[in-house]
mmCIF file of C-alpha atoms in Angstrom:
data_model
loop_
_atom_site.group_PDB
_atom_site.id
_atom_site.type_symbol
_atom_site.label_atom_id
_atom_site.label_comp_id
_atom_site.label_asym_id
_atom_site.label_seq_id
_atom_site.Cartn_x
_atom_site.Cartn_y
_atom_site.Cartn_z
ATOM 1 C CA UNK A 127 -13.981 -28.663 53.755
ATOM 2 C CA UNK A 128 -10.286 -28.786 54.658
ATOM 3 C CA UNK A 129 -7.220 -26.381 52.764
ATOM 4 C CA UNK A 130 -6.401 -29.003 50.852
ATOM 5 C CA UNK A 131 -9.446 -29.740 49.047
ATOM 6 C CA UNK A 132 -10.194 -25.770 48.568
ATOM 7 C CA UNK A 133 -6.479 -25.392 47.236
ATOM 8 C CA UNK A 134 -7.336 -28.274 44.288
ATOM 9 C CA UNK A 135 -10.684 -26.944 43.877
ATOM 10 C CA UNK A 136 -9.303 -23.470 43.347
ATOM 11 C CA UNK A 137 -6.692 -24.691 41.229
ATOM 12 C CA UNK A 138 -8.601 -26.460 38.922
ATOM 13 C CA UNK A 139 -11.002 -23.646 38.551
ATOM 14 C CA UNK A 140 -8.119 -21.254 37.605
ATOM 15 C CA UNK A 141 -6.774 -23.843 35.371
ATOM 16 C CA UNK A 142 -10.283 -24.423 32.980
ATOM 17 C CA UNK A 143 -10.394 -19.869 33.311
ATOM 18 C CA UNK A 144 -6.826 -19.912 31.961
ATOM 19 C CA UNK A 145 -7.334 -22.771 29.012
ATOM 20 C CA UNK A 146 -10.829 -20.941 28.077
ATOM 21 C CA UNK A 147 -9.263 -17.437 27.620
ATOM 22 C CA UNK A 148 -6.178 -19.278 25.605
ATOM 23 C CA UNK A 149 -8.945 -21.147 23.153
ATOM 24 C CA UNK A 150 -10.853 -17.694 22.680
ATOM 25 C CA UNK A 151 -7.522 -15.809 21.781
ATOM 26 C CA UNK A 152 -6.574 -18.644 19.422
ATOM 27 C CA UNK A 153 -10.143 -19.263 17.929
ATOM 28 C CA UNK A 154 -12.102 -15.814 17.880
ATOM 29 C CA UNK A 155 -11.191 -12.524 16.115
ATOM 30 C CA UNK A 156 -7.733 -10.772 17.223
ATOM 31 C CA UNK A 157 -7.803 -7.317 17.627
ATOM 32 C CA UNK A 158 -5.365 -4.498 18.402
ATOM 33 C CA UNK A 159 -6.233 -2.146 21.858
ATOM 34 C CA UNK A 160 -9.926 -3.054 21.892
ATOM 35 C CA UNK A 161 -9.755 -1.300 18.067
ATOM 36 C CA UNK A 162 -12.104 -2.806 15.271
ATOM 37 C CA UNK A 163 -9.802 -3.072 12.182
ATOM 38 C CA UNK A 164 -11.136 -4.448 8.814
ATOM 39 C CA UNK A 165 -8.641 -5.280 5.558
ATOM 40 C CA UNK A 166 -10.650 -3.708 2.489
ATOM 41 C CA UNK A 167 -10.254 -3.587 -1.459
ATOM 42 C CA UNK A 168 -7.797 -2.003 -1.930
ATOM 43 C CA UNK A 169 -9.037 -1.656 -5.648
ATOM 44 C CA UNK A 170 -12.851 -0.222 -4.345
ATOM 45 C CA UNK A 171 -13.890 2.937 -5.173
ATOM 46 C CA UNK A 172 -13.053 5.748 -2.850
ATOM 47 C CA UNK A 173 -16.568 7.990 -1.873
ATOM 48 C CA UNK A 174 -14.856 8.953 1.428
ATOM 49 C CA UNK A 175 -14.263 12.876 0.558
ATOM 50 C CA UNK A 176 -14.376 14.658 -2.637
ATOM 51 C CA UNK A 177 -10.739 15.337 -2.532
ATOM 52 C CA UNK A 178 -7.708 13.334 -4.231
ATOM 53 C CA UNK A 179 -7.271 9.679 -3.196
ATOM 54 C CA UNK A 180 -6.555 6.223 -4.034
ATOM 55 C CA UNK A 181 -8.985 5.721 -7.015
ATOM 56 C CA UNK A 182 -7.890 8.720 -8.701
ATOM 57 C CA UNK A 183 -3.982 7.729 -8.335
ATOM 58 C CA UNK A 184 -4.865 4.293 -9.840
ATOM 59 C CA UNK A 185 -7.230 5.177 -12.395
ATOM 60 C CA UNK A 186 -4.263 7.875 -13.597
ATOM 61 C CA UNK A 187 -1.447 5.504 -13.595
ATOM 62 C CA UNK A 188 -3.811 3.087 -15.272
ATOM 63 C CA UNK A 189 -5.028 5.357 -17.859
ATOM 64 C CA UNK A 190 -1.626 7.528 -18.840
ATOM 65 C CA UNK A 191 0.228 3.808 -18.932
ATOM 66 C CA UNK A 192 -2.239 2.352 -21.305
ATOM 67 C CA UNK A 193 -2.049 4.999 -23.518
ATOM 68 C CA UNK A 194 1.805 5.414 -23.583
ATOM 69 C CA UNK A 195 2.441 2.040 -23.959
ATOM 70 C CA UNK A 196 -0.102 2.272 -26.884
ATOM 71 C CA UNK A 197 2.041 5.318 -28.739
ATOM 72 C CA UNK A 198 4.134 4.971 -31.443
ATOM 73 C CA UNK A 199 7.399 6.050 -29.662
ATOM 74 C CA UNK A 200 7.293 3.052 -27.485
ATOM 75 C CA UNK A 201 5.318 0.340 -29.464
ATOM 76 C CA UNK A 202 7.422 0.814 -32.384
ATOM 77 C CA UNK A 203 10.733 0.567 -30.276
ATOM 78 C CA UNK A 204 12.983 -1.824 -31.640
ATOM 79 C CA UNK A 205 14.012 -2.300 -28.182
ATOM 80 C CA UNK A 206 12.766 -1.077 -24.890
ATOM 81 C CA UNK A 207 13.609 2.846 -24.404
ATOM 82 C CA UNK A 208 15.214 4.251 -21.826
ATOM 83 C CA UNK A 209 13.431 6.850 -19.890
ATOM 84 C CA UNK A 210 13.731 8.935 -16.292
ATOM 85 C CA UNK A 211 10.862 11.015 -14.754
ATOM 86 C CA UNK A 212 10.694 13.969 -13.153
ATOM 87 C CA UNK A 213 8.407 13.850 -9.883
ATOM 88 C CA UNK A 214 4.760 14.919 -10.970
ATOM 89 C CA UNK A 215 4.421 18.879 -10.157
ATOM 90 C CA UNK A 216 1.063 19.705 -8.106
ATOM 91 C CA UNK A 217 -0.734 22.609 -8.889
ATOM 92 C CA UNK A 218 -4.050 22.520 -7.140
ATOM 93 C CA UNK A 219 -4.930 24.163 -4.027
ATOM 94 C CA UNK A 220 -4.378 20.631 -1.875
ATOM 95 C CA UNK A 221 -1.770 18.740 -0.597
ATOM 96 C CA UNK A 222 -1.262 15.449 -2.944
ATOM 97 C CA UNK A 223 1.472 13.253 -2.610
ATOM 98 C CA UNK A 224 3.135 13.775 -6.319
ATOM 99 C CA UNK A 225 5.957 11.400 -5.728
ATOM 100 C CA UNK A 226 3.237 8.810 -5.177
ATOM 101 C CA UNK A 227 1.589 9.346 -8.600
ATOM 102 C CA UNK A 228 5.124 9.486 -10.060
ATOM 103 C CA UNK A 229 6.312 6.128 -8.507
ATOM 104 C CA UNK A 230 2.737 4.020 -9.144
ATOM 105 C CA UNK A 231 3.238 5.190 -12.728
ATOM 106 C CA UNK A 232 6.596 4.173 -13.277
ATOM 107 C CA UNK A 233 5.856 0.386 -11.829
ATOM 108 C CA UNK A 234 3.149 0.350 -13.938
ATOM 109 C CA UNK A 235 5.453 0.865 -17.017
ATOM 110 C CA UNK A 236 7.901 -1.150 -15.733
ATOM 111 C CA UNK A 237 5.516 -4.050 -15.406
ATOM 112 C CA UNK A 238 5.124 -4.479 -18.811
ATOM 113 C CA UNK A 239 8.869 -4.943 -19.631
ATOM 114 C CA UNK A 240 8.286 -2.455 -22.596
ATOM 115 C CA UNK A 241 10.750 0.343 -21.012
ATOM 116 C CA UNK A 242 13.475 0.914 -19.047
ATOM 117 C CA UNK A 243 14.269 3.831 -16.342
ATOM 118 C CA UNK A 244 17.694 5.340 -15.271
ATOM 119 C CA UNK A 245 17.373 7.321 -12.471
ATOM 120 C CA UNK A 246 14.955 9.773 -12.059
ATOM 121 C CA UNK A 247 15.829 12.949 -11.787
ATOM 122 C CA UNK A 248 15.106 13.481 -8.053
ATOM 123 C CA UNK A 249 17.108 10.250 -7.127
ATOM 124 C CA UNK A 250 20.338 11.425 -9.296
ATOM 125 C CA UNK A 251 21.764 12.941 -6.626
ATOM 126 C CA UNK A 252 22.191 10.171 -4.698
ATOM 127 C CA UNK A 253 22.935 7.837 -7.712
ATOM 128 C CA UNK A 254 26.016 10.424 -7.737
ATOM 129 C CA UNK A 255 26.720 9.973 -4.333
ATOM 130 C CA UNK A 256 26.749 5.617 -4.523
ATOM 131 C CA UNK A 257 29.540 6.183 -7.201
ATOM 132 C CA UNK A 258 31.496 8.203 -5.551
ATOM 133 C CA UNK A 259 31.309 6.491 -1.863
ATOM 134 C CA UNK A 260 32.531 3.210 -3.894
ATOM 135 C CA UNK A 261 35.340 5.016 -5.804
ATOM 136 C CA UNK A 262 36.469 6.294 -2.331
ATOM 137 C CA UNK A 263 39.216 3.943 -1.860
ATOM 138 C CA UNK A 264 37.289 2.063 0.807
ATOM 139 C CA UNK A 265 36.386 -0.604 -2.202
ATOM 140 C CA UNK A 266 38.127 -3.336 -4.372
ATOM 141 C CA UNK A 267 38.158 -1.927 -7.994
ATOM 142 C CA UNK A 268 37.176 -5.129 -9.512
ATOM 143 C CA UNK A 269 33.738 -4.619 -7.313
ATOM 144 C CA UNK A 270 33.153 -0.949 -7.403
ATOM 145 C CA UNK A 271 30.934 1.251 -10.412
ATOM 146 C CA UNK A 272 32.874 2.829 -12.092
ATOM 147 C CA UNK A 273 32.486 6.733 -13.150
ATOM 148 C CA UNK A 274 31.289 7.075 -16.685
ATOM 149 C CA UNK A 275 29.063 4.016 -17.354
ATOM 150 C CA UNK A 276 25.469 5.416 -16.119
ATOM 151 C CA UNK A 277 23.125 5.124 -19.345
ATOM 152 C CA UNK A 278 21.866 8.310 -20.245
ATOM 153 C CA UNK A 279 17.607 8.391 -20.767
ATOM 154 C CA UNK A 280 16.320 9.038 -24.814
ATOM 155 C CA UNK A 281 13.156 10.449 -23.292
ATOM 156 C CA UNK A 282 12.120 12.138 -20.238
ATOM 157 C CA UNK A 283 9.058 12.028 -18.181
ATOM 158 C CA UNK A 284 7.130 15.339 -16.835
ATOM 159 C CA UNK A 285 3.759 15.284 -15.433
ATOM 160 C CA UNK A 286 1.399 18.028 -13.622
ATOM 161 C CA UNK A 287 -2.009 17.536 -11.957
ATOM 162 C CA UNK A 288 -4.261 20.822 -11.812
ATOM 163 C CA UNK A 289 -8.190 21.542 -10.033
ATOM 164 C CA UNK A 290 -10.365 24.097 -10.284
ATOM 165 C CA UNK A 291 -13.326 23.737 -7.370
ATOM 166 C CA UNK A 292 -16.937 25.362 -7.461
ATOM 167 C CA UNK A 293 -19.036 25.487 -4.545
ATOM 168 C CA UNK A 294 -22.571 26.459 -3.771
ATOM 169 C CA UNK A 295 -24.232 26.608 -0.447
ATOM 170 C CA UNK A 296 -25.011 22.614 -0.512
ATOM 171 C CA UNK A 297 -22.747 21.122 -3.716
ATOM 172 C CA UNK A 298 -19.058 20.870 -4.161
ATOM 173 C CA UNK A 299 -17.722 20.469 -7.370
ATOM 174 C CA UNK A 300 -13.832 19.566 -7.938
ATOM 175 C CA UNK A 301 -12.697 18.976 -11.274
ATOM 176 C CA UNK A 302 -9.048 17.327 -11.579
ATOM 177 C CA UNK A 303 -6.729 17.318 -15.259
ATOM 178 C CA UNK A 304 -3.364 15.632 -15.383
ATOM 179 C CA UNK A 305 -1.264 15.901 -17.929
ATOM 180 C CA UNK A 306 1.675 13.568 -18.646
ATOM 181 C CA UNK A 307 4.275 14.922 -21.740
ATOM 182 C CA UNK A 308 7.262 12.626 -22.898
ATOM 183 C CA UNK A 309 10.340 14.801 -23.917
ATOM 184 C CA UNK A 310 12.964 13.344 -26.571
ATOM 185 C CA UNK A 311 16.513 14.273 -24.413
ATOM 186 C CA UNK A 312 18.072 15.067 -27.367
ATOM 187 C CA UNK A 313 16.093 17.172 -29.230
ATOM 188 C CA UNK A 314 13.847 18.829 -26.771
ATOM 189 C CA UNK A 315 11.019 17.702 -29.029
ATOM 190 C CA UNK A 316 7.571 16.220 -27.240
ATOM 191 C CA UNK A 317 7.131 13.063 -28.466
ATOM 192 C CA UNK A 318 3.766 11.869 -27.026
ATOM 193 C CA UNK A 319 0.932 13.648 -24.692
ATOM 194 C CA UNK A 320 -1.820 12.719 -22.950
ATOM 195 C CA UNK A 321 -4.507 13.823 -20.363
ATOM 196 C CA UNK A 322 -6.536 12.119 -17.696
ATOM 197 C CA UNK A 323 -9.853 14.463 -16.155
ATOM 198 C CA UNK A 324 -11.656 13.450 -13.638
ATOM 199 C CA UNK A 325 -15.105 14.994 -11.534
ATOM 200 C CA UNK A 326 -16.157 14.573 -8.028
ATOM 201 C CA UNK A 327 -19.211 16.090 -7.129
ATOM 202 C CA UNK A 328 -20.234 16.286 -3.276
ATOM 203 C CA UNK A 329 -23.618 17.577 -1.415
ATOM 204 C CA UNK A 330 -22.256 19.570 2.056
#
């Protein structure tokens, strides 16, 4: 067999490798570094660990939403109320990402176009700070905020999540309570109050 004929031969052979690998990339699964990643539900039921996690922040935002859209102060609104949140303060033994719980509750409410939020009170600071980098100078004043026109909140969020854990040589036992309280600014007075508990119970 002569160059010439090995050189096609080999070319063609390189060419049906080279279309074969480009059909299974396009056709078969794609994965990252050999890794095998699956997309879940993000709604399932966490059984992972006994600790916090995603089906006890939704089932909290869920259930302290539902029942404050429910009360008085804000179903018998004439309008929408106005209403900031302080982040959620954690008092168990565990790190738990507060501002998390805080945010996912405050969509929820805002979802249902029944309130409205100012600021909370962790972002004011740099609410504060937009106002005054646009009164500068640096800004045309027929396009900057002005000082003075931020709406003040009627009522005021405040939330804590406590534990208290039992174990035994074989059983854990965690039991989670959060509270969420809604404060009238004005008066100081709490105007509605609720609680969410939850148990997860684990064999070591």
């Amino acid at each position: 067999m002569n160059q010439t004929i090995k050189r096609t031969i080999y070319l063609t052979s390189a060419f049906l490798s080279s279309t074969a690998l480009v059909g299974c990339s396009v056709n078969g699964p794609l994965t990252a570094g050999g890794g095998n990643v699956q997309y879940g539900d993000a709604k399932a039921v966490e059984t992972v660990t006994n600790e916090f996690g995603s089906t006890d922040l939704q089932s909290i935002a869920e259930s302290m939403s539902r029942s404050l859209l429910q009360s008085r102060v804000i179903s018998g609104a004439p309008r929408p109320p106005i209403l900031t949140v302080a982040e959620v303060k954690n008092k168990t033994a565990e790190y738990i990402d507060t501002a998390s719980i805080t945010t996912k509750i405050r969509t929820q409410l805002m979802k249902s176009g029944a309130v409205q939020f100012t600021a909370s009170i962790s972002e004011m600071q740099g609410q504060m700070d937009e106002i005054a980098r646009q009164n500068s100078g640096a800004y045309a004043a027929n396009g900057q905020a002005r000082t003075g026109r931020m709406r003040g909140s009627q009522y005021r969020l405040e939330g804590s999540i406590s534990s208290i854990v039992k174990r035994s040589s074989n059983v854990k036992d965690v039991y989670y309570v959060f509270n969420l309280s809604l404060f009238d600014s004005e008066s100081g007075m709490i105007v509605w109050e609720d609680e969410k508990e939850i148990r997860k119970t684990s064999l070591r």
